[in-house]
CSV table of C-alpha atoms and ligand atoms in Angstrom, one decimal:
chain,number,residue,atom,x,y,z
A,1,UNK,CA,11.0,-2.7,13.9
A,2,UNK,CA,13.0,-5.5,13.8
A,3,UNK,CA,14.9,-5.6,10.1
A,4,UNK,CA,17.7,-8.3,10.8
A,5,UNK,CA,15.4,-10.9,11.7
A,6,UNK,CA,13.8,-10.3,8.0
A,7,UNK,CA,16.9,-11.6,6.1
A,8,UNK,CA,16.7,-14.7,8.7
A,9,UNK,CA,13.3,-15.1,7.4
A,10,UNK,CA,14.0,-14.4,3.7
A,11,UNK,CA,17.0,-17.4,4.1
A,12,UNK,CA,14.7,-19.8,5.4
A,13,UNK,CA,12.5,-19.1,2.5
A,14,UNK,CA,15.5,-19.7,0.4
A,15,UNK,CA,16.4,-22.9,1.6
A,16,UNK,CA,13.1,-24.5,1.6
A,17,UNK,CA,13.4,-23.7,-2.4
A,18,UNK,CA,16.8,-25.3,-2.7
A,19,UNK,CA,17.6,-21.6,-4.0
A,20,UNK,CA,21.5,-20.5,-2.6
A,21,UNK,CA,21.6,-17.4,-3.3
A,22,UNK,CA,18.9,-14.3,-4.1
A,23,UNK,CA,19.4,-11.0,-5.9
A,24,UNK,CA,17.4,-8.8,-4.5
A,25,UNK,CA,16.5,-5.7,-7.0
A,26,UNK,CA,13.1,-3.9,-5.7
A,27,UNK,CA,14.2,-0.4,-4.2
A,28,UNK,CA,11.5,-1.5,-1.7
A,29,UNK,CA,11.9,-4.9,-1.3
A,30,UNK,CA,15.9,-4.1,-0.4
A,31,UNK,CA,14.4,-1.1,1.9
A,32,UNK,CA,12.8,-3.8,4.0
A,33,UNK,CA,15.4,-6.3,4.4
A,34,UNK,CA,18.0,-3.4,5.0
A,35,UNK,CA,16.7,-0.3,5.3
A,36,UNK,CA,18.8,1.2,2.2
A,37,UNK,CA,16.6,3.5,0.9
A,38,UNK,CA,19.1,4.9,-2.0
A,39,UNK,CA,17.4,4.8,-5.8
A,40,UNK,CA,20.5,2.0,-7.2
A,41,UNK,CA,21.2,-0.8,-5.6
A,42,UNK,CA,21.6,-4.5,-5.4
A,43,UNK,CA,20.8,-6.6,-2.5
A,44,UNK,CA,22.7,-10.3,-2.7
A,45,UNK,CA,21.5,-12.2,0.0
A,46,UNK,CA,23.6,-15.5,0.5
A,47,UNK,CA,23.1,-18.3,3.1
A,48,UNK,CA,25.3,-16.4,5.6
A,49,UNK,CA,25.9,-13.3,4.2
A,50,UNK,CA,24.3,-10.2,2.5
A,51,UNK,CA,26.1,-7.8,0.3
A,52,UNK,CA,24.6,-4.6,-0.8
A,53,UNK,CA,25.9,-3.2,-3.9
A,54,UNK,CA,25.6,0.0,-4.7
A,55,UNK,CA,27.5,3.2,-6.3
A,56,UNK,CA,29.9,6.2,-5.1
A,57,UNK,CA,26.6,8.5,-4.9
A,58,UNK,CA,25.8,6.4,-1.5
A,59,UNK,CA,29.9,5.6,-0.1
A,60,UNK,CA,28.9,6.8,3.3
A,61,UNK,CA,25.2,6.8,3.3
A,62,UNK,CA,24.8,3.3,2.6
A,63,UNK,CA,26.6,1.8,5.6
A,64,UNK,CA,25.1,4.8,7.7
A,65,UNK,CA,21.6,3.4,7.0
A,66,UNK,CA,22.0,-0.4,7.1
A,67,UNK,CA,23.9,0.1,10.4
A,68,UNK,CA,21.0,2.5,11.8
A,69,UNK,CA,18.5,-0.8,11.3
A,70,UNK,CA,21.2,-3.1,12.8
A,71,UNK,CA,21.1,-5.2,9.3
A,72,UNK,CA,24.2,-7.3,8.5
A,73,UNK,CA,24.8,-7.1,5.4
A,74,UNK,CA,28.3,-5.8,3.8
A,75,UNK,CA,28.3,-2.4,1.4
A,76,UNK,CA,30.1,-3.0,-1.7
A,77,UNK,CA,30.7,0.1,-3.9
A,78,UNK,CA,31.1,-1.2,-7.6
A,79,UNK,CA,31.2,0.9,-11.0
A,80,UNK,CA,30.1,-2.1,-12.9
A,81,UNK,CA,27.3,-4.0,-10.4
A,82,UNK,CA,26.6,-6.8,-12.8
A,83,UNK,CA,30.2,-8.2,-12.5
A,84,UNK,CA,30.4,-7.3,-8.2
A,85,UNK,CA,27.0,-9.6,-8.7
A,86,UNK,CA,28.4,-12.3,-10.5
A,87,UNK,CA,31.8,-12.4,-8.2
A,88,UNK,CA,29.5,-12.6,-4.9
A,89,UNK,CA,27.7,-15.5,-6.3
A,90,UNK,CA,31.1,-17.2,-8.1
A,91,UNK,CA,29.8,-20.3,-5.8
A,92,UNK,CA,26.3,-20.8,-6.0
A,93,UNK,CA,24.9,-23.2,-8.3
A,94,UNK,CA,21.3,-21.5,-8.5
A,95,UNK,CA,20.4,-17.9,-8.2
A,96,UNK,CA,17.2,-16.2,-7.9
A,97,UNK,CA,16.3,-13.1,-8.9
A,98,UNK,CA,13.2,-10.9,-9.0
A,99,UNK,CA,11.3,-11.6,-12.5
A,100,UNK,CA,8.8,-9.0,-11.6
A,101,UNK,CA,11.3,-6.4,-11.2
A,102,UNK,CA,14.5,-7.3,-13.6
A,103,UNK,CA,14.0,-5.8,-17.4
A,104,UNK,CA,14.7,-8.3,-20.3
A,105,UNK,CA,17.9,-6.1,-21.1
A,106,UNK,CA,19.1,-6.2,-17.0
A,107,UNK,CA,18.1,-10.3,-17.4
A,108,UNK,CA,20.1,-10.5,-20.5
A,109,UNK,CA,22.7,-9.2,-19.0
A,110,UNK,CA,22.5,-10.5,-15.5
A,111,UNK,CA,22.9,-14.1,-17.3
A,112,UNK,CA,26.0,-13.3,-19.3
A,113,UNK,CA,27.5,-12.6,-15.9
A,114,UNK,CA,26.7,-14.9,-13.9
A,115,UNK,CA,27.5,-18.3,-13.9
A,116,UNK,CA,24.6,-20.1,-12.5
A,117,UNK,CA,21.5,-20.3,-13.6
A,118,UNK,CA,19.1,-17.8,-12.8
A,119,UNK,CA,15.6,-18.8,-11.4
A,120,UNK,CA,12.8,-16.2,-11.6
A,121,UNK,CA,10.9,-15.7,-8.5
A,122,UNK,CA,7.8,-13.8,-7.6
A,123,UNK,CA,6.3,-12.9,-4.2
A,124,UNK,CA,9.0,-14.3,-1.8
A,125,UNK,CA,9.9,-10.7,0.0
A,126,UNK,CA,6.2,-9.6,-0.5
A,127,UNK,CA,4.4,-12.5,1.3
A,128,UNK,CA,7.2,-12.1,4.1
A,129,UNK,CA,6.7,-7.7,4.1
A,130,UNK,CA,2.6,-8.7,4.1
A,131,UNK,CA,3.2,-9.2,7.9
A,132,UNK,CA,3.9,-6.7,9.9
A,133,UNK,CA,5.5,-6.2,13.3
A,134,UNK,CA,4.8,-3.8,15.8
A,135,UNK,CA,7.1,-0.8,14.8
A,136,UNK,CA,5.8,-1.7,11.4
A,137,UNK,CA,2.2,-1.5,12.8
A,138,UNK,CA,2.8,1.9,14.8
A,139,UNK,CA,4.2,3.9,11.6
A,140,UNK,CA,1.1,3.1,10.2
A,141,UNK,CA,-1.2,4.0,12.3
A,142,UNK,CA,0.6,6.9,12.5
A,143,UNK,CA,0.0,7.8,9.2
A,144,UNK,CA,-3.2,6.5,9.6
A,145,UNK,CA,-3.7,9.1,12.9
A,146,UNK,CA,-2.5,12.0,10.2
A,147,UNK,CA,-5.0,11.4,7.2
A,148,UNK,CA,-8.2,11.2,10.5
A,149,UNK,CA,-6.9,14.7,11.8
A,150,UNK,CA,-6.0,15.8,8.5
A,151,UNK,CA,-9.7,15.3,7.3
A,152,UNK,CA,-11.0,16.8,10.3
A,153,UNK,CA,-9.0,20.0,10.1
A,154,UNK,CA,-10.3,20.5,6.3
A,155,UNK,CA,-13.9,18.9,6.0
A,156,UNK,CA,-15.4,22.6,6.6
A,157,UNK,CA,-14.0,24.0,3.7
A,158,UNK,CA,-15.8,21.7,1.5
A,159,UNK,CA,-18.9,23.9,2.1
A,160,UNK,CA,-17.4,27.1,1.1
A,161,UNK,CA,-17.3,25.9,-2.8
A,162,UNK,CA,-13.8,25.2,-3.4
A,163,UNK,CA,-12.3,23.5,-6.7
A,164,UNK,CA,-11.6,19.9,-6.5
A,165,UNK,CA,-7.9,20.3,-6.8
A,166,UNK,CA,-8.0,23.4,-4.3
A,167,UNK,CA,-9.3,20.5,-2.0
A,168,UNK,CA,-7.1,18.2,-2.5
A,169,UNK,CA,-4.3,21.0,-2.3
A,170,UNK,CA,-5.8,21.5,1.3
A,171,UNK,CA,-6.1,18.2,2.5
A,172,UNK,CA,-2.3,17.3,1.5
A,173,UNK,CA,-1.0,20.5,3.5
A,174,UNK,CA,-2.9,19.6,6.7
A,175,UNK,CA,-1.4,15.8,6.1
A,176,UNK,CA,2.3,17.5,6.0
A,177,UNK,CA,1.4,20.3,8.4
A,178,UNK,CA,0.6,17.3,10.8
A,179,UNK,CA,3.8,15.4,10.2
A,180,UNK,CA,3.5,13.3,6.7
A,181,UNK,CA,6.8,12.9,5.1
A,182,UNK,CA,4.7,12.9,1.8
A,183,UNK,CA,1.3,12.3,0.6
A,184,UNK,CA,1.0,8.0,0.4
A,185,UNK,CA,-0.5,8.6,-3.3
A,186,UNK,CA,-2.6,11.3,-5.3
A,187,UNK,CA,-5.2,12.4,-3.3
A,188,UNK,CA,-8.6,11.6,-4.9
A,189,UNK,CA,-11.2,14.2,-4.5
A,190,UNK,CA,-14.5,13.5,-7.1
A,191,UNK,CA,-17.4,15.4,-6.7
A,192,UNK,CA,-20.7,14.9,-8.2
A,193,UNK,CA,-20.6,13.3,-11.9
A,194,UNK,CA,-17.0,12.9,-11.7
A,195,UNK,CA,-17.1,10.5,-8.3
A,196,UNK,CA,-18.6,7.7,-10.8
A,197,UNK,CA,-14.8,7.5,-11.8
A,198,UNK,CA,-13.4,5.3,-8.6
A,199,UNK,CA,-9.6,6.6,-9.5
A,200,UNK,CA,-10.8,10.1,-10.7
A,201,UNK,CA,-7.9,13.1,-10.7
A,202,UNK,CA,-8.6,16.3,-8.8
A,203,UNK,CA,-10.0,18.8,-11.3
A,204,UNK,CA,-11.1,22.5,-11.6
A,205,UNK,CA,-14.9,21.9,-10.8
A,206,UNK,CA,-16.4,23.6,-8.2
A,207,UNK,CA,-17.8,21.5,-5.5
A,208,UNK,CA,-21.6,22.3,-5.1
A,209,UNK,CA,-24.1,21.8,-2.7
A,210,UNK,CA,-25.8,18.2,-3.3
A,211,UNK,CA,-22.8,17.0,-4.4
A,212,UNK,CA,-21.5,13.7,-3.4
A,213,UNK,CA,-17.6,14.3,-2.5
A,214,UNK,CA,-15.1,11.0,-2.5
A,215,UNK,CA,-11.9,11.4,-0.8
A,216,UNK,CA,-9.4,8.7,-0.9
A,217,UNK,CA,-5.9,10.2,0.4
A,218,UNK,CA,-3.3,8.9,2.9
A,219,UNK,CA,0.0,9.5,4.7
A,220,UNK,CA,3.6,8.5,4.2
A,221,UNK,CA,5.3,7.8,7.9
A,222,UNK,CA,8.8,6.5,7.8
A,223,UNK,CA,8.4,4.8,4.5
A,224,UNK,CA,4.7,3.7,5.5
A,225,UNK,CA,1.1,4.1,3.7
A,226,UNK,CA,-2.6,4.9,4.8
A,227,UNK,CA,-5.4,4.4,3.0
A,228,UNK,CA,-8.2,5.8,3.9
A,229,UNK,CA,-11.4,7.0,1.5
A,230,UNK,CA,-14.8,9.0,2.9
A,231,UNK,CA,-17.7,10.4,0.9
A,232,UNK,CA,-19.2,13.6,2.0
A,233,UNK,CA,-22.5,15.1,1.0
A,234,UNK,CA,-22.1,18.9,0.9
A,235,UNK,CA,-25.7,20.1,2.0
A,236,UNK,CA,-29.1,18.4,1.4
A,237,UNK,CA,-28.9,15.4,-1.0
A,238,UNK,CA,-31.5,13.5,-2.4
A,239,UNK,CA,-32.9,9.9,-1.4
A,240,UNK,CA,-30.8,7.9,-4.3
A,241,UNK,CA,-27.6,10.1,-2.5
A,242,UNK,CA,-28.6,8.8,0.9
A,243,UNK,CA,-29.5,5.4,0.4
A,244,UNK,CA,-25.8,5.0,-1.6
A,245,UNK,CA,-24.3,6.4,1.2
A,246,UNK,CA,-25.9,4.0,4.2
A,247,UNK,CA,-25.7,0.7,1.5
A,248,UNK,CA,-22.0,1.5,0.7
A,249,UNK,CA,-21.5,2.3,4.7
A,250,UNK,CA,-23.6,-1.0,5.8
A,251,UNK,CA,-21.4,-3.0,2.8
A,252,UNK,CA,-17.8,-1.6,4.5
A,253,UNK,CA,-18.9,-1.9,8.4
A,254,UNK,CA,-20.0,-5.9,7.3
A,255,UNK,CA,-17.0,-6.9,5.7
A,256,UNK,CA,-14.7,-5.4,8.1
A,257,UNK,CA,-16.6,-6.8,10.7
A,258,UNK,CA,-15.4,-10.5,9.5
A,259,UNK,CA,-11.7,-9.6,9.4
A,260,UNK,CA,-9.8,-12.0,11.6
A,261,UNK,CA,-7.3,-14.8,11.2
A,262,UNK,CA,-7.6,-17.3,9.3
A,263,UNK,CA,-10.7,-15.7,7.6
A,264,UNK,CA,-10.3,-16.6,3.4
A,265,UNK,CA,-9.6,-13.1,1.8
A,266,UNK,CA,-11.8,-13.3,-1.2
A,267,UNK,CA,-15.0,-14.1,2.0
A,268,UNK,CA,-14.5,-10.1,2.8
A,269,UNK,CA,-14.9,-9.2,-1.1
A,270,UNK,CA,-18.2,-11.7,-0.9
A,271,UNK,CA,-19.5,-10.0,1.9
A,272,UNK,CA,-19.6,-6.7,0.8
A,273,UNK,CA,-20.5,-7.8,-2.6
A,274,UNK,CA,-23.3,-9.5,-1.1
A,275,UNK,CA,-24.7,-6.8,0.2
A,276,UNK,CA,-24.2,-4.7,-2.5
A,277,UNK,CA,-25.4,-7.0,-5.0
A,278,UNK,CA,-28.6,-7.7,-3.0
A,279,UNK,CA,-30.0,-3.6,-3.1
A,280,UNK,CA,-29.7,-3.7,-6.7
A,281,UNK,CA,-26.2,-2.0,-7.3
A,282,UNK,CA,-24.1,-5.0,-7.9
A,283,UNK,CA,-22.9,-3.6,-11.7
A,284,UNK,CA,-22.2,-0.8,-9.9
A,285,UNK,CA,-19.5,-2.1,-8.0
A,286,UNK,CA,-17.2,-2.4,-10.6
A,287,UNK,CA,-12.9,-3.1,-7.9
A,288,UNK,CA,-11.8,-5.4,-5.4
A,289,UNK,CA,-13.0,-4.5,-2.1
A,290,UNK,CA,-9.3,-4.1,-0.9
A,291,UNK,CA,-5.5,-4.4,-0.7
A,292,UNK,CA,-2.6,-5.0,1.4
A,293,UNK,CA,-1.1,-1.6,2.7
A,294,UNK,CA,2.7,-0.9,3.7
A,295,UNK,CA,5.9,0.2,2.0
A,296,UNK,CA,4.0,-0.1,-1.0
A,297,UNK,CA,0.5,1.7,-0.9
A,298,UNK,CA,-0.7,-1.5,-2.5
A,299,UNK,CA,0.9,-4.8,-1.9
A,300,UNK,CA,-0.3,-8.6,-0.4
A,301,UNK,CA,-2.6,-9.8,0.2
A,302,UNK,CA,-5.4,-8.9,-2.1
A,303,UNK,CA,-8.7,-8.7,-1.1
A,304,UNK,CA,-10.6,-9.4,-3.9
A,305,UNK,CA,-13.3,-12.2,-5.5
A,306,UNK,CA,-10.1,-14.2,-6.3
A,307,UNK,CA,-7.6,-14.1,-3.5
A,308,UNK,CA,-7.2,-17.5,-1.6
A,309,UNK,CA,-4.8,-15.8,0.9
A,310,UNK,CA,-5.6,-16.7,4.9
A,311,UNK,CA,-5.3,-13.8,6.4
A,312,UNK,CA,-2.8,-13.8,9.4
A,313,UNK,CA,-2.3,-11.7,12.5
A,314,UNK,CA,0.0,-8.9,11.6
A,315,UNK,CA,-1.6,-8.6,7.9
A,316,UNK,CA,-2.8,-5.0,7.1
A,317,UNK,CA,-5.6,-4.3,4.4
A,318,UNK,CA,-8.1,-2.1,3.4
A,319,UNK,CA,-11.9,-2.7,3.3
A,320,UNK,CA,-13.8,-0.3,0.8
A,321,UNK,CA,-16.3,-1.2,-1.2
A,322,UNK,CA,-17.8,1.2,-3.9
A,323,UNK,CA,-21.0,2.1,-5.8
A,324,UNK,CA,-20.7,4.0,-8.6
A,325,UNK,CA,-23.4,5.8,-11.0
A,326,UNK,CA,-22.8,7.5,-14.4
A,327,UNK,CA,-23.8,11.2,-13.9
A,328,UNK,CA,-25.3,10.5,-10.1
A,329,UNK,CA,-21.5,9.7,-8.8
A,330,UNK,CA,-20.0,7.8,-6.3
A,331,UNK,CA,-19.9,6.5,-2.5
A,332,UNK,CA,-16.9,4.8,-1.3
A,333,UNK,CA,-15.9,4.1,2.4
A,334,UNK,CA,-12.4,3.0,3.3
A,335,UNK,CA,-10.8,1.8,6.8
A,336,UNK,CA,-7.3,0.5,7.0
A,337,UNK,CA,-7.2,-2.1,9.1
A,338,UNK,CA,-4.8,-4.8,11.0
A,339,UNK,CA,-5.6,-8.3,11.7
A,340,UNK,CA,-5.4,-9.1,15.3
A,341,UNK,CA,-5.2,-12.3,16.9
A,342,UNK,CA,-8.9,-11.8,18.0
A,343,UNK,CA,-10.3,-9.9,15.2
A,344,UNK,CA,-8.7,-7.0,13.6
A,345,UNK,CA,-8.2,-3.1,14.9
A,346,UNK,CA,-8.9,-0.2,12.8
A,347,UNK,CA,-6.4,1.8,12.2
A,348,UNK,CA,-8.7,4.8,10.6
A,349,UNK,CA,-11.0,5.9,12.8
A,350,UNK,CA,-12.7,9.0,11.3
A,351,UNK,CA,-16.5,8.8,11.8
A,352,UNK,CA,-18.5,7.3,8.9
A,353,UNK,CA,-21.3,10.3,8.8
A,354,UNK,CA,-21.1,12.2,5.7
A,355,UNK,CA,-23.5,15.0,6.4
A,356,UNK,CA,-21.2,18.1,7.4
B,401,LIG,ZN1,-7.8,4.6,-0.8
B,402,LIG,ZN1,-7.1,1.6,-1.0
């Protein structure tokens, strides 16, 4: 991964906003441009320097980590951060800071330090962290690789009647067994009536036979997400079950298929919507068809009815559409995927049957 070159980037960004300094104050956002991954810290990125303040917890950790990413960017060790803020930015006349992440009381204060004025900012780190590089790419797909086998390993067992949460209990182990640091969110396993709820929380039921069975779970890989989601149908199903299944399948395979630079974000949503809308189950397709996927398991660009964003080589999203039926349940399908410079590559690659 190459993390100095991101503060080069974040400075240019500066500039071209007449902004001279930025205080950077999103435990992830200062995990990318520095690779401190501590829980209290302050990143002040200046045109030619970049000071991370932190506390006594992190004396030799701190410069341990920033050094392991070949980041240059000082360690300053401060009981009260606010004023170490306000000293490194004595000079500046404007200072940004990040209004989606500061509290009102952090603000309040932050202003009676610092000289300067303070100019909220939104999106600057993120729309640089929504491309990725190759080490960035490879992490991924790594976690990516997990989740497939992970699936694989456990898909069985869904015939043997387990609980949903006995599932999901599974399905995380085989992820860690296999190499996850973590789980890259709450694994979602919704069978039958509950898998009409798209964000639906593992519970006690049974899983039966003719049961539809959504699973949306990923891996965490040095700091990185997957995202991937299949349905399963645990025995015979009926027709309704079915033709969910190949619409939802048909709705995913056509909207991935148009993934590529330059391609309008919000033409992927359409697509699938399209699709969707077309068999009759448009009100049943009630999210965004997808999301950005990184340090954060959701983050730019959005891929939804609204989002303007040209997608760029190096940009990795999800594609899953949903349709979702009070009492019948639900269907989603789910690839993470990167944008190439001829297309995209999927990153998930566990077949799309859902008979087992
Ligand atoms: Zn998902
Ligand atoms: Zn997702």
């Amino acid at each position: 991964m190459d993390v100095a070159g991101r503060l080069l980037r974040l400075r240019e960004r500066l500039a071209k906003e007449s902004l001279d300094a930025m205080i950077v104050t999103s435990p992830t956002n200062i995990r990318y441009l520095c690779g401190f991954t501590g829980s209290n810290g302050q990143l002040v990125v200046l045109p030619d320097a970049a000071t991370l303040v932190t506390d006594g917890r992190y004396t030799e950790a701190a410069p341990a980590e920033l050094q392991a990413v070949g980041a240059e960017a000082e360690v300053e060790i401060a009981r009260d951060s606010f004023a170490a803020i306000a000293r490194i930015v004595s000079g500046c006349s404007s200072v940004a800071f990040e209004s989606t992440d500061v509290s009102v009381a952090d603000h309040d204060r932050l202003a009676d330090a610092v000289a300067a004025p303070l100019v909220p900012s939104t999106g600057l780190i993120e729309d640089l962290r929504a491309v990725k590089d190759e080490g960035e790419i490879a992490r991924i797909e790594a976690a990516a690789e997990i989740a497939d086998a992970a699936l694989l390993a456990t898909e069985a067992l869904l015939l043997e009647r387990p609980t949903e949460q006995y599932f999901g209990f599974e399905l995380d182990t085989a992820m860690r067994r296999l190499g996850a640091a973590e789980r890259s969110f709450e694994t979602i396993v919704a069978s039958g009536p509950n898998g009409a709820l798209p964000h639906a929380r593992p519970s006690g039921r049974t899983i039966e036979p003719g049961d539809l069975v959504v699973l949306d779970f990923g891996a965490l890989v040095d700091g990185y997400h997957s995202d991937m989601t299949r349905t399963k149908l645990v025995g015979a199903g009926s027709s309704q079950q079915q033709e969910m299944l190949d619409l939802v399948t048909a709705a995913q395979e056509a909207g991935r298929e148009i993934v590529g630079p330059g391609v309008v974000a919000k033409s992927i949503d359409q697509t699938c919507r399209n699709i969707i809308t077309d068999a009759g189950y448009g009100e049943a397709f009630m999210h965004g068809t997808g999301h950005g996927v990184g340090l954060d398991i959701h983050e730019f660009p959005a891929v939804s009815s609204r989002s303007e964003t040209m997608l760029q080589t190096g940009h990795v999203l999800t594609v899953e559409p949903g349709v979702y039926l009070p009492e019948i349940g639900g269907v989603r399908v789910e690839d993470t995927v990167v944008v190439t410079n001829d297309g995209y590559r999927s990153l998930t690659k566990s077949p799309k049957t859902a008979s087992l």
